[in-house]
mmCIF file of N, CA, C and O and ligand atoms in Angstrom:
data_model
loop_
_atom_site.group_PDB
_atom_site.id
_atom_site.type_symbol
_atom_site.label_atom_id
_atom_site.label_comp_id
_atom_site.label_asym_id
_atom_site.label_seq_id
_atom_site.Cartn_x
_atom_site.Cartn_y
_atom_site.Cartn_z
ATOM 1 N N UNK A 1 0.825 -1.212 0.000
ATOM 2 C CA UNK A 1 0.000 0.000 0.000
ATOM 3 C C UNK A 1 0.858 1.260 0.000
ATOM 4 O O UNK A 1 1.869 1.218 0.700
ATOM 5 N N UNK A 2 0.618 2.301 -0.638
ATOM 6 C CA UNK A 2 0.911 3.509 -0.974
ATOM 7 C C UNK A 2 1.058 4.471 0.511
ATOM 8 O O UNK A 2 0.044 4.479 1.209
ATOM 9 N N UNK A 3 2.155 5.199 0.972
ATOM 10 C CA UNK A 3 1.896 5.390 2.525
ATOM 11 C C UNK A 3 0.869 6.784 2.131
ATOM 12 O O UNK A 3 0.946 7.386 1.061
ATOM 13 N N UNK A 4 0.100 7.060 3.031
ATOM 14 C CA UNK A 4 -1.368 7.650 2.629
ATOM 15 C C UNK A 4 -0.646 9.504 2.943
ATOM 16 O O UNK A 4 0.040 9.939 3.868
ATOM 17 N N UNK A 5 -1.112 10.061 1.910
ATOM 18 C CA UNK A 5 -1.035 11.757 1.933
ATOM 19 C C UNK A 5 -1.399 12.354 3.099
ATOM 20 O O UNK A 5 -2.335 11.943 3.783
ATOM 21 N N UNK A 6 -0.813 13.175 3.339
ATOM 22 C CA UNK A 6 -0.710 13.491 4.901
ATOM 23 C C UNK A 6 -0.673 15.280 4.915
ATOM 24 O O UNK A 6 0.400 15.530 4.364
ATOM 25 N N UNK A 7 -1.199 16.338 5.206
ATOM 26 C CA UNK A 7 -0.853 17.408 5.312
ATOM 27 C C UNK A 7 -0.517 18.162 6.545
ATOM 28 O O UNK A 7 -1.370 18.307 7.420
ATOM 29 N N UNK A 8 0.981 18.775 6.691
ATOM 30 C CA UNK A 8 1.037 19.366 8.087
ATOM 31 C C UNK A 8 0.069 20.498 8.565
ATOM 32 O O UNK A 8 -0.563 21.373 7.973
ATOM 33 N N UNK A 9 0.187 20.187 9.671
ATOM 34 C CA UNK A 9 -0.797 21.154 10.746
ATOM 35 C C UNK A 9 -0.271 22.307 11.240
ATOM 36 O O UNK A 9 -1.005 23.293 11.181
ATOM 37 N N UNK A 10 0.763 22.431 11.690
ATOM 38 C CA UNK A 10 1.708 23.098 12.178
ATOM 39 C C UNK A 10 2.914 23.854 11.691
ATOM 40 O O UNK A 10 3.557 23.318 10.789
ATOM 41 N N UNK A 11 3.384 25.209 12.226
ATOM 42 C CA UNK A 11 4.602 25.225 11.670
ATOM 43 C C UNK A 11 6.317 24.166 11.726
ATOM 44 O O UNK A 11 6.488 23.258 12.539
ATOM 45 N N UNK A 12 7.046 24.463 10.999
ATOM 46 C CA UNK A 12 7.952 23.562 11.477
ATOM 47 C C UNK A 12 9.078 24.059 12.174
ATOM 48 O O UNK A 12 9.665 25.138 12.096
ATOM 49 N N UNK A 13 9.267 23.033 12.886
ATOM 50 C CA UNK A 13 10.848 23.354 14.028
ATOM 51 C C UNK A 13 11.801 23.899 13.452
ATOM 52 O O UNK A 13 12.197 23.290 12.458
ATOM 53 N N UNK A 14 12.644 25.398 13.859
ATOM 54 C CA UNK A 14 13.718 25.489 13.111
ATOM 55 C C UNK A 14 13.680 26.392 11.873
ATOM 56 O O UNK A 14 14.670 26.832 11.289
ATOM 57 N N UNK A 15 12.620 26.567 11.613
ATOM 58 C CA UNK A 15 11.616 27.147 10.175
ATOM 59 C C UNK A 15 12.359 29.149 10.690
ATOM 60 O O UNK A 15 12.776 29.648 11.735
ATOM 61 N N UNK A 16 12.191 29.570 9.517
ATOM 62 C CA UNK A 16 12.130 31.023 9.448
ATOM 63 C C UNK A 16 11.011 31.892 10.323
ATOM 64 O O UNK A 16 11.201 32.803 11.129
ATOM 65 N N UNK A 17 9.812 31.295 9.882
ATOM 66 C CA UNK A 17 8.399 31.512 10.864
ATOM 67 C C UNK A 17 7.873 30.486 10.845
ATOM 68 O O UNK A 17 8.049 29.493 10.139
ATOM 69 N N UNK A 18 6.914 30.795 11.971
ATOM 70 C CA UNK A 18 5.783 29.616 11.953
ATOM 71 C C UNK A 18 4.646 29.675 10.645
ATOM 72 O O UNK A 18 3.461 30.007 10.679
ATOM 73 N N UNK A 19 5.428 29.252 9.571
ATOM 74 C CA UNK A 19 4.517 29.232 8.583
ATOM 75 C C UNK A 19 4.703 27.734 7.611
ATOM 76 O O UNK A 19 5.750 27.325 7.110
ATOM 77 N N UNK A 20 3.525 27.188 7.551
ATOM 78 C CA UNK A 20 3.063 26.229 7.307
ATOM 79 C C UNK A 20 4.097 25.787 5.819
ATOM 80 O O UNK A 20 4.742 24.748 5.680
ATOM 81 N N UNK A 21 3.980 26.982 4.804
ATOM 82 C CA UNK A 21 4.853 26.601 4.364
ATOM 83 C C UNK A 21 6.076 26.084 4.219
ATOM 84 O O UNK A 21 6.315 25.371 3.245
ATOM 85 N N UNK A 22 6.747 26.279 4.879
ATOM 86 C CA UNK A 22 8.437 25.801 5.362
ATOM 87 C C UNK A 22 8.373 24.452 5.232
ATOM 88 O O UNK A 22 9.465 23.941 4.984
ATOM 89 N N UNK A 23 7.240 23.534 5.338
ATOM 90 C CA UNK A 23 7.449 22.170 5.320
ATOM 91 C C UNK A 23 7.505 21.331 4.056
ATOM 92 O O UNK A 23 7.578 20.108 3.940
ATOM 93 N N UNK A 24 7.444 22.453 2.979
ATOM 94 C CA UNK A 24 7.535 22.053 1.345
ATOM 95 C C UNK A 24 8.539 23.091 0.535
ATOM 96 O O UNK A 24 8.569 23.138 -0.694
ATOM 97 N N UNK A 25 9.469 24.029 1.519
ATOM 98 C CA UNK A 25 10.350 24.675 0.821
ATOM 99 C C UNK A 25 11.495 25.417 2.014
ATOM 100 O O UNK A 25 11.279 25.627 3.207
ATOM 101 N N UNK A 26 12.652 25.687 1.277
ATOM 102 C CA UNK A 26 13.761 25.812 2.181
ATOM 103 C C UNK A 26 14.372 27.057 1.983
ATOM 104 O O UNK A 26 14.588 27.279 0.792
ATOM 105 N N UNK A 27 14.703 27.896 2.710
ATOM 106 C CA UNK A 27 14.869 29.401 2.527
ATOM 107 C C UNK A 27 16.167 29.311 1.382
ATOM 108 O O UNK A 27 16.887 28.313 1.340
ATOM 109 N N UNK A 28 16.380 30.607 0.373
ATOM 110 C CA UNK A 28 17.587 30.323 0.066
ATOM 111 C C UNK A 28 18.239 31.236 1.002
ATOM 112 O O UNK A 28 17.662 32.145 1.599
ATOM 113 N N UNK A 29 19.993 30.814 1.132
ATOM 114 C CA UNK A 29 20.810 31.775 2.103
ATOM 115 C C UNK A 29 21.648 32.946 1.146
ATOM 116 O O UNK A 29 22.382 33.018 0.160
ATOM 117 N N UNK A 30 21.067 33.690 2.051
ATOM 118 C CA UNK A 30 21.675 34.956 1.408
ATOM 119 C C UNK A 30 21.000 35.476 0.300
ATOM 120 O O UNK A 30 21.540 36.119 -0.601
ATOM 121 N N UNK A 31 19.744 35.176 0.380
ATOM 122 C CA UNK A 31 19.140 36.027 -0.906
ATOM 123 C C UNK A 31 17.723 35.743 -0.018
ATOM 124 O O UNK A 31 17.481 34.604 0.382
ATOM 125 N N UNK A 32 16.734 36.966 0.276
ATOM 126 C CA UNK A 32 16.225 37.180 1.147
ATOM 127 C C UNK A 32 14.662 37.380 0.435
ATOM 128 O O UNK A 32 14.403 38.460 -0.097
ATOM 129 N N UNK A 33 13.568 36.193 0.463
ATOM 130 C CA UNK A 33 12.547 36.262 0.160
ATOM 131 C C UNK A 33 12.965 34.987 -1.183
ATOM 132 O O UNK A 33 12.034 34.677 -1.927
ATOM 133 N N UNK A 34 13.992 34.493 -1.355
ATOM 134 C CA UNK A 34 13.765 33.393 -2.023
ATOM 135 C C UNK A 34 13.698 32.585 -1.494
ATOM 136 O O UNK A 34 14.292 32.676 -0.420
ATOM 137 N N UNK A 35 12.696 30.666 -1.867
ATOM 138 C CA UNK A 35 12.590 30.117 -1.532
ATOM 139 C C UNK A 35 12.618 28.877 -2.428
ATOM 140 O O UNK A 35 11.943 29.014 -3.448
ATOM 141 N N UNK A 36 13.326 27.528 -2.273
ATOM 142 C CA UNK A 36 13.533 26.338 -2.987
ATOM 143 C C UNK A 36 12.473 25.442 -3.039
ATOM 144 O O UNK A 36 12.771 24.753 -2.063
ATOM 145 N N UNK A 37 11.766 25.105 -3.341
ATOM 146 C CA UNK A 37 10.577 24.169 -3.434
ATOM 147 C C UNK A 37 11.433 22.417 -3.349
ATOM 148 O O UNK A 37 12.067 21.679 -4.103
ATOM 149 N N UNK A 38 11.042 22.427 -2.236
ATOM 150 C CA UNK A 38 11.322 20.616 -1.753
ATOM 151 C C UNK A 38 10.657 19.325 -2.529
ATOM 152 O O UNK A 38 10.891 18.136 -2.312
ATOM 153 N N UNK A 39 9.798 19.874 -3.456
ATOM 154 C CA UNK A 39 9.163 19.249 -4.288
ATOM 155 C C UNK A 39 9.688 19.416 -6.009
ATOM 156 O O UNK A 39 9.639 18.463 -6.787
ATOM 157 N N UNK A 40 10.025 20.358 -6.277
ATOM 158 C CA UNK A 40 10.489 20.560 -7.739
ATOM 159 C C UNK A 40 11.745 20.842 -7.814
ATOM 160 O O UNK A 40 12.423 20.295 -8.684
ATOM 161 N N UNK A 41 12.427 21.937 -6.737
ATOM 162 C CA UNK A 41 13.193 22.443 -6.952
ATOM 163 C C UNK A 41 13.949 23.416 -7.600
ATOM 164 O O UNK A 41 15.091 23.733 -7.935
ATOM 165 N N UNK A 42 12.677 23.767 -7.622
ATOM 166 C CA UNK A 42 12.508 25.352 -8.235
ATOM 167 C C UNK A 42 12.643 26.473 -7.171
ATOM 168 O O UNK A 42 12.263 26.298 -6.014
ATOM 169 N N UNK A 43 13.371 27.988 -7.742
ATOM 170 C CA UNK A 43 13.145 28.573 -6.807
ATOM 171 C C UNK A 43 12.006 29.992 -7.126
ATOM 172 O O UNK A 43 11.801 30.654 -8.143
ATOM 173 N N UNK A 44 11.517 30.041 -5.936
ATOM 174 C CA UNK A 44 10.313 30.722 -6.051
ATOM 175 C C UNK A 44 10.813 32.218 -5.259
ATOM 176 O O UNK A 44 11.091 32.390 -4.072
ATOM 177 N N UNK A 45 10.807 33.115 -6.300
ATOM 178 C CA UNK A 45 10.979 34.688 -5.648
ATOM 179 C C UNK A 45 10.094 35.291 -5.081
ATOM 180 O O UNK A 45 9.045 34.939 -5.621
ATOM 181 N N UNK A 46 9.776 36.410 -3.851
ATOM 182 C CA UNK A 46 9.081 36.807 -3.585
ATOM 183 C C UNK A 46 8.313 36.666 -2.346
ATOM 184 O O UNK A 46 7.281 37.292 -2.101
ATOM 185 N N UNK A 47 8.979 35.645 -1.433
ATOM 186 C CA UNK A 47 8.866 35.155 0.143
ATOM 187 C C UNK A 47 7.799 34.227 0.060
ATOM 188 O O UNK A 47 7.465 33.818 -1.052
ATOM 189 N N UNK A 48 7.043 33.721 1.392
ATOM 190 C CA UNK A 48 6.445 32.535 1.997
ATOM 191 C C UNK A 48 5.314 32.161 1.218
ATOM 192 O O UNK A 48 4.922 31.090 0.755
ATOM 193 N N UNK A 49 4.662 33.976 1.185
ATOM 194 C CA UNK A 49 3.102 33.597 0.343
ATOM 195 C C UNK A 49 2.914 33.293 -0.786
ATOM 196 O O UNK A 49 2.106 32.419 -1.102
ATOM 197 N N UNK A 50 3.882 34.196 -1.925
ATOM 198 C CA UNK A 50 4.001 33.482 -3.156
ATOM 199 C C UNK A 50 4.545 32.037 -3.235
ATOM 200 O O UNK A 50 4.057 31.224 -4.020
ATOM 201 N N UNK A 51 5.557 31.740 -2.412
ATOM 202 C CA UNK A 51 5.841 30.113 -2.690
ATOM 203 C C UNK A 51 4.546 29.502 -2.185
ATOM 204 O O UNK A 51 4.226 28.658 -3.022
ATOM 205 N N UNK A 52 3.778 29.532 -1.342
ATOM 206 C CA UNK A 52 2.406 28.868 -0.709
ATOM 207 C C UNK A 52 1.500 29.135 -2.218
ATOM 208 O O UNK A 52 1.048 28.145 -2.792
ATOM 209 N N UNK A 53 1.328 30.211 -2.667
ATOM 210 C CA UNK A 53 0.728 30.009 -4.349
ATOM 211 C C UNK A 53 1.294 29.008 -5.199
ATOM 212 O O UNK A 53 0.630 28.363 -6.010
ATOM 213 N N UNK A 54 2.697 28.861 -4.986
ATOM 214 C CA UNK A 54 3.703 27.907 -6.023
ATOM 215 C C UNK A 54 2.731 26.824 -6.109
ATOM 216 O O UNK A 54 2.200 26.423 -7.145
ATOM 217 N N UNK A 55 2.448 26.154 -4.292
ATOM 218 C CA UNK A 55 2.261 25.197 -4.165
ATOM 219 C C UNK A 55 0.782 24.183 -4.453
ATOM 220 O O UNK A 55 0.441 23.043 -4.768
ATOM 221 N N UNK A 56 0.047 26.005 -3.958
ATOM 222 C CA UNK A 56 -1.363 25.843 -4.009
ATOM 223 C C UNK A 56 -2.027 25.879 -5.555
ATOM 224 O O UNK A 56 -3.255 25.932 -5.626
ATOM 225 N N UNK A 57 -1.282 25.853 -6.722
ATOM 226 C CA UNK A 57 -1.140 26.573 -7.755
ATOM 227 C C UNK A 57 -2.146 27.520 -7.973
ATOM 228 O O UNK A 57 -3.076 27.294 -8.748
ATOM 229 N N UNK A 58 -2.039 28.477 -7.400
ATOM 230 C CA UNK A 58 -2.934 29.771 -7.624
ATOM 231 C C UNK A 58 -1.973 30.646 -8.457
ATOM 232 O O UNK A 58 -0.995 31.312 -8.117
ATOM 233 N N UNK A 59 -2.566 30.432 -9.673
ATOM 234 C CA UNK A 59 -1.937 31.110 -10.805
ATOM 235 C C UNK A 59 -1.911 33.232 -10.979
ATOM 236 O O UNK A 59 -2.526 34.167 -10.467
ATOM 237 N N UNK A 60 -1.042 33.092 -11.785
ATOM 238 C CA UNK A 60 -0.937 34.990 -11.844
ATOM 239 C C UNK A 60 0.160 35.003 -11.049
ATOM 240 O O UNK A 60 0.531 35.913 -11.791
ATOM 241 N N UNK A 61 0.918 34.905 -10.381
ATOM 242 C CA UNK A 61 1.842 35.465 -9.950
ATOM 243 C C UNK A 61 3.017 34.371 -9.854
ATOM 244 O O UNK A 61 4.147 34.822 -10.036
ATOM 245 N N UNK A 62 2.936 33.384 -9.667
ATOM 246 C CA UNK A 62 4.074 32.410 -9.984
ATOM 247 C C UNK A 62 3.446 31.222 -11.070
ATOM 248 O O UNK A 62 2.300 31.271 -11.518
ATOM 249 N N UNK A 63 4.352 30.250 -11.360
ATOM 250 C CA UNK A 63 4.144 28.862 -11.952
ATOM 251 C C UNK A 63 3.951 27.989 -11.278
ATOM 252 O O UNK A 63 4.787 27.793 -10.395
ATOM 253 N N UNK A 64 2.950 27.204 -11.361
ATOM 254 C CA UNK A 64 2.777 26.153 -10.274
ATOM 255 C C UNK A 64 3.476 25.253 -10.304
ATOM 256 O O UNK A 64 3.927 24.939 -11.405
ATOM 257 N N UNK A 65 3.870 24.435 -9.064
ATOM 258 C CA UNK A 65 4.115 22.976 -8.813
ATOM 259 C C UNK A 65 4.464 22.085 -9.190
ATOM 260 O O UNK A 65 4.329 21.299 -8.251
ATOM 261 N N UNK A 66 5.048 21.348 -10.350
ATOM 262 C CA UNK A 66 4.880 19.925 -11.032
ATOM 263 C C UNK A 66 4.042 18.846 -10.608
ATOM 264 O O UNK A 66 2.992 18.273 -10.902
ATOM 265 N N UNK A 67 5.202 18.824 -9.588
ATOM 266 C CA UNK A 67 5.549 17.665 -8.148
ATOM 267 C C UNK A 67 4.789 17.727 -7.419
ATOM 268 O O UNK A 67 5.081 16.889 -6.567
ATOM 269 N N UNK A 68 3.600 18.384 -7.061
ATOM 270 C CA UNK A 68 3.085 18.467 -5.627
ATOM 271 C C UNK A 68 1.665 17.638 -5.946
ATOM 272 O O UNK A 68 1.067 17.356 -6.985
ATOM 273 N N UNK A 69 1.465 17.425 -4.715
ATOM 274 C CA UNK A 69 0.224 15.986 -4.750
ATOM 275 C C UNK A 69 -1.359 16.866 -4.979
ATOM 276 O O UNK A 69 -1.446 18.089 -4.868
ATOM 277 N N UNK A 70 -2.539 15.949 -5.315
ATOM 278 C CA UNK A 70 -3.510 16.818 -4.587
ATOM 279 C C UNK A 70 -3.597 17.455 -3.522
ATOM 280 O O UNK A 70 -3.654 18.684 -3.466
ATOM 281 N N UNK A 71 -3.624 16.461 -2.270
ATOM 282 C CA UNK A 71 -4.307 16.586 -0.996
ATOM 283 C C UNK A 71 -3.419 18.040 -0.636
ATOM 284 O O UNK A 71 -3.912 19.157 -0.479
ATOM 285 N N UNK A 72 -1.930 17.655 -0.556
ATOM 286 C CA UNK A 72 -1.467 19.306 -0.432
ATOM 287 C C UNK A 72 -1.771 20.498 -1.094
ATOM 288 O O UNK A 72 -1.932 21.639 -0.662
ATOM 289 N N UNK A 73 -1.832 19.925 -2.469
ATOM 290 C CA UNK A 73 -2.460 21.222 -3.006
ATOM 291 C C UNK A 73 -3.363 21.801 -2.922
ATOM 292 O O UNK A 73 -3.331 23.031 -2.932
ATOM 293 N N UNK A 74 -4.716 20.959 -2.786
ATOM 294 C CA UNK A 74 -5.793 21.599 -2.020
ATOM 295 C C UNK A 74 -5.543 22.068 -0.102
ATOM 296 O O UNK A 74 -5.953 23.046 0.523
ATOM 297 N N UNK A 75 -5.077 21.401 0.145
ATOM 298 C CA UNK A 75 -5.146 22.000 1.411
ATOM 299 C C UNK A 75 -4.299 23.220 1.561
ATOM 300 O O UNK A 75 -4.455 24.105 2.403
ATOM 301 N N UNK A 76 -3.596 23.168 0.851
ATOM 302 C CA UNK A 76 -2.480 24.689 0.732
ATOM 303 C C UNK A 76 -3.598 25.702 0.193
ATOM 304 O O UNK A 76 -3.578 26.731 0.868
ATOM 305 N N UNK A 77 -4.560 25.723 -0.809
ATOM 306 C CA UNK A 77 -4.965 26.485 -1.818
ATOM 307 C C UNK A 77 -6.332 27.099 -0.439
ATOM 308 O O UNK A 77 -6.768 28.237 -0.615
ATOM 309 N N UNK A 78 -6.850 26.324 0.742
ATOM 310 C CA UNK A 78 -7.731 26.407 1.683
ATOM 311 C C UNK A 78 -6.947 27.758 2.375
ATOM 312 O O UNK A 78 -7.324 28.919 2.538
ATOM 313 N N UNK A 79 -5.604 27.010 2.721
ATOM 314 C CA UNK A 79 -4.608 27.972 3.722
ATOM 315 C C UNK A 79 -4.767 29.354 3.099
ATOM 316 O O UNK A 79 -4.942 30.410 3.705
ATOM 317 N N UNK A 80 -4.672 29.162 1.758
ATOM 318 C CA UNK A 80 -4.791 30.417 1.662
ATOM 319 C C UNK A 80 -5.807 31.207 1.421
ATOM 320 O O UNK A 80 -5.780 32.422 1.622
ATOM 321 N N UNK A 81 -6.507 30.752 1.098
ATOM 322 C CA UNK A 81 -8.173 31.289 1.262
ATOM 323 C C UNK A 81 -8.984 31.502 2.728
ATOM 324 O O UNK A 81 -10.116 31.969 2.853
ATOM 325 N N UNK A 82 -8.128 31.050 3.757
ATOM 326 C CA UNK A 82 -8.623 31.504 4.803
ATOM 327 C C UNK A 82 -8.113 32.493 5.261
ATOM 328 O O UNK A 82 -8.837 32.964 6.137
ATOM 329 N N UNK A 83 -6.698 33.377 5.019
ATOM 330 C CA UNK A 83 -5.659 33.972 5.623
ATOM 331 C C UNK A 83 -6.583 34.922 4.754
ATOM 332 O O UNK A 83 -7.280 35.560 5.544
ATOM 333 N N UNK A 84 -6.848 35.246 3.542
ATOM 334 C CA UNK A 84 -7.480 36.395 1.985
ATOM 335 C C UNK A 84 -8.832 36.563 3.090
ATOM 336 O O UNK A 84 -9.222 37.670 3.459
ATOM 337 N N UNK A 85 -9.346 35.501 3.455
ATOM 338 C CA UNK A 85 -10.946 36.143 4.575
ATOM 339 C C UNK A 85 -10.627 36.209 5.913
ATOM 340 O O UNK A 85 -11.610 36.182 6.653
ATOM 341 N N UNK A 86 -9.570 36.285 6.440
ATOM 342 C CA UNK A 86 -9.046 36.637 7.796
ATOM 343 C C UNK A 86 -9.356 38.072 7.472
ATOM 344 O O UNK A 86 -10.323 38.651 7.966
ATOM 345 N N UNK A 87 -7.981 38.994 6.095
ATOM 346 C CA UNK A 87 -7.591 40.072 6.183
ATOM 347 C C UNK A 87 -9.155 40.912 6.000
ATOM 348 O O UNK A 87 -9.472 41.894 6.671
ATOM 349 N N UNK A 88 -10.009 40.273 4.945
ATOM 350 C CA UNK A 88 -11.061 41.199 4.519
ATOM 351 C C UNK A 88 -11.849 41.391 5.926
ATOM 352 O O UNK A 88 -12.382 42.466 6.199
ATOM 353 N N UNK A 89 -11.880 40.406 6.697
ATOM 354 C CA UNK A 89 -12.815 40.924 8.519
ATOM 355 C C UNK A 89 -12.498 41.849 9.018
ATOM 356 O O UNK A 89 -13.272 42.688 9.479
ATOM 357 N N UNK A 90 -11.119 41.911 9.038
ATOM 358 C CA UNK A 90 -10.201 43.279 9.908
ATOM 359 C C UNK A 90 -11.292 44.350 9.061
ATOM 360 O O UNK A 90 -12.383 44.772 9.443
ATOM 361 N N UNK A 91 -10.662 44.574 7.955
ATOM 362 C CA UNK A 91 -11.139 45.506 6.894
ATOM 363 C C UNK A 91 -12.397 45.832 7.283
ATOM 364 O O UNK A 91 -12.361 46.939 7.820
ATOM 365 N N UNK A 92 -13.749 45.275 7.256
ATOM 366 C CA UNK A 92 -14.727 45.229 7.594
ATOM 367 C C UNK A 92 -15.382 45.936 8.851
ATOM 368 O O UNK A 92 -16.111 46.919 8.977
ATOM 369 N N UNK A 93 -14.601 44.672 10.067
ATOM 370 C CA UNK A 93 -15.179 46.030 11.066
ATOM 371 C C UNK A 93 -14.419 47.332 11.812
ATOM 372 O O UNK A 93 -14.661 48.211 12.639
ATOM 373 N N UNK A 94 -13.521 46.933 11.098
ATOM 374 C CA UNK A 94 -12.978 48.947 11.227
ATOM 375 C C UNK A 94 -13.914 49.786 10.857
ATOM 376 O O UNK A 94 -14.232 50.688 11.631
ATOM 377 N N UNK A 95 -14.546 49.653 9.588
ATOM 378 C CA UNK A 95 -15.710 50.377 9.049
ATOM 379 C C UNK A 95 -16.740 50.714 10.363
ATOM 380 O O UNK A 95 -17.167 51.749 10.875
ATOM 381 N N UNK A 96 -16.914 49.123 10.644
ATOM 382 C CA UNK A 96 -18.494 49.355 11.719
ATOM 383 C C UNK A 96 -19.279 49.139 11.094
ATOM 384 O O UNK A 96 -20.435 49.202 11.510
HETATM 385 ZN ZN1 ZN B 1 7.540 23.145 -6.659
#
């Protein structure tokens, strides 16, 4: 049997931030907002959130993924659709 798709919950130990992403890409050193995709090996310019698009393939601003499975990709593509309706609430009730 196939060992079953698994998506992290958490940030990872050791990580830049506690951001979920880090567990599918590796900072580059010395060049600040690039990031290596642990899956393709591509590097993705532009820090955490655009590589989390890499992954989620939410197109327009990077190339997606090759390598990356469903289950992550949908669950990445959620991550980020909840963080896009986090910001619009703030927005919201400032208004009132
Ligand atoms: Zn990739």
């Amino acid at each position: 049997m196939p060992p079953r798709e698994e998506f992290p919950t958490k940030g990872l130990e050791g990580a830049p931030s506690n951001d979920i992403g880090w567990h599918f890409g590796t900072p580059v050193p010395n060049a600040k907002g690039n990031i290596i995709c642990k899956l393709c090996g591509k590097v993705v310019k532009g820090g955490i959130t655009r590589f989390k698009e890499h992954i989620a393939h939410k197109t327009g601003n990077v190339a997606p993924c090759p390598n990356v499975t469903g289950v992550i990709r949908e669950s990445m593509m959620n991550i980020l659709k909840e963080s896009n309706t986090k910001k619009i609430d703030k927005k919201r009730r400032r208004g009132g």
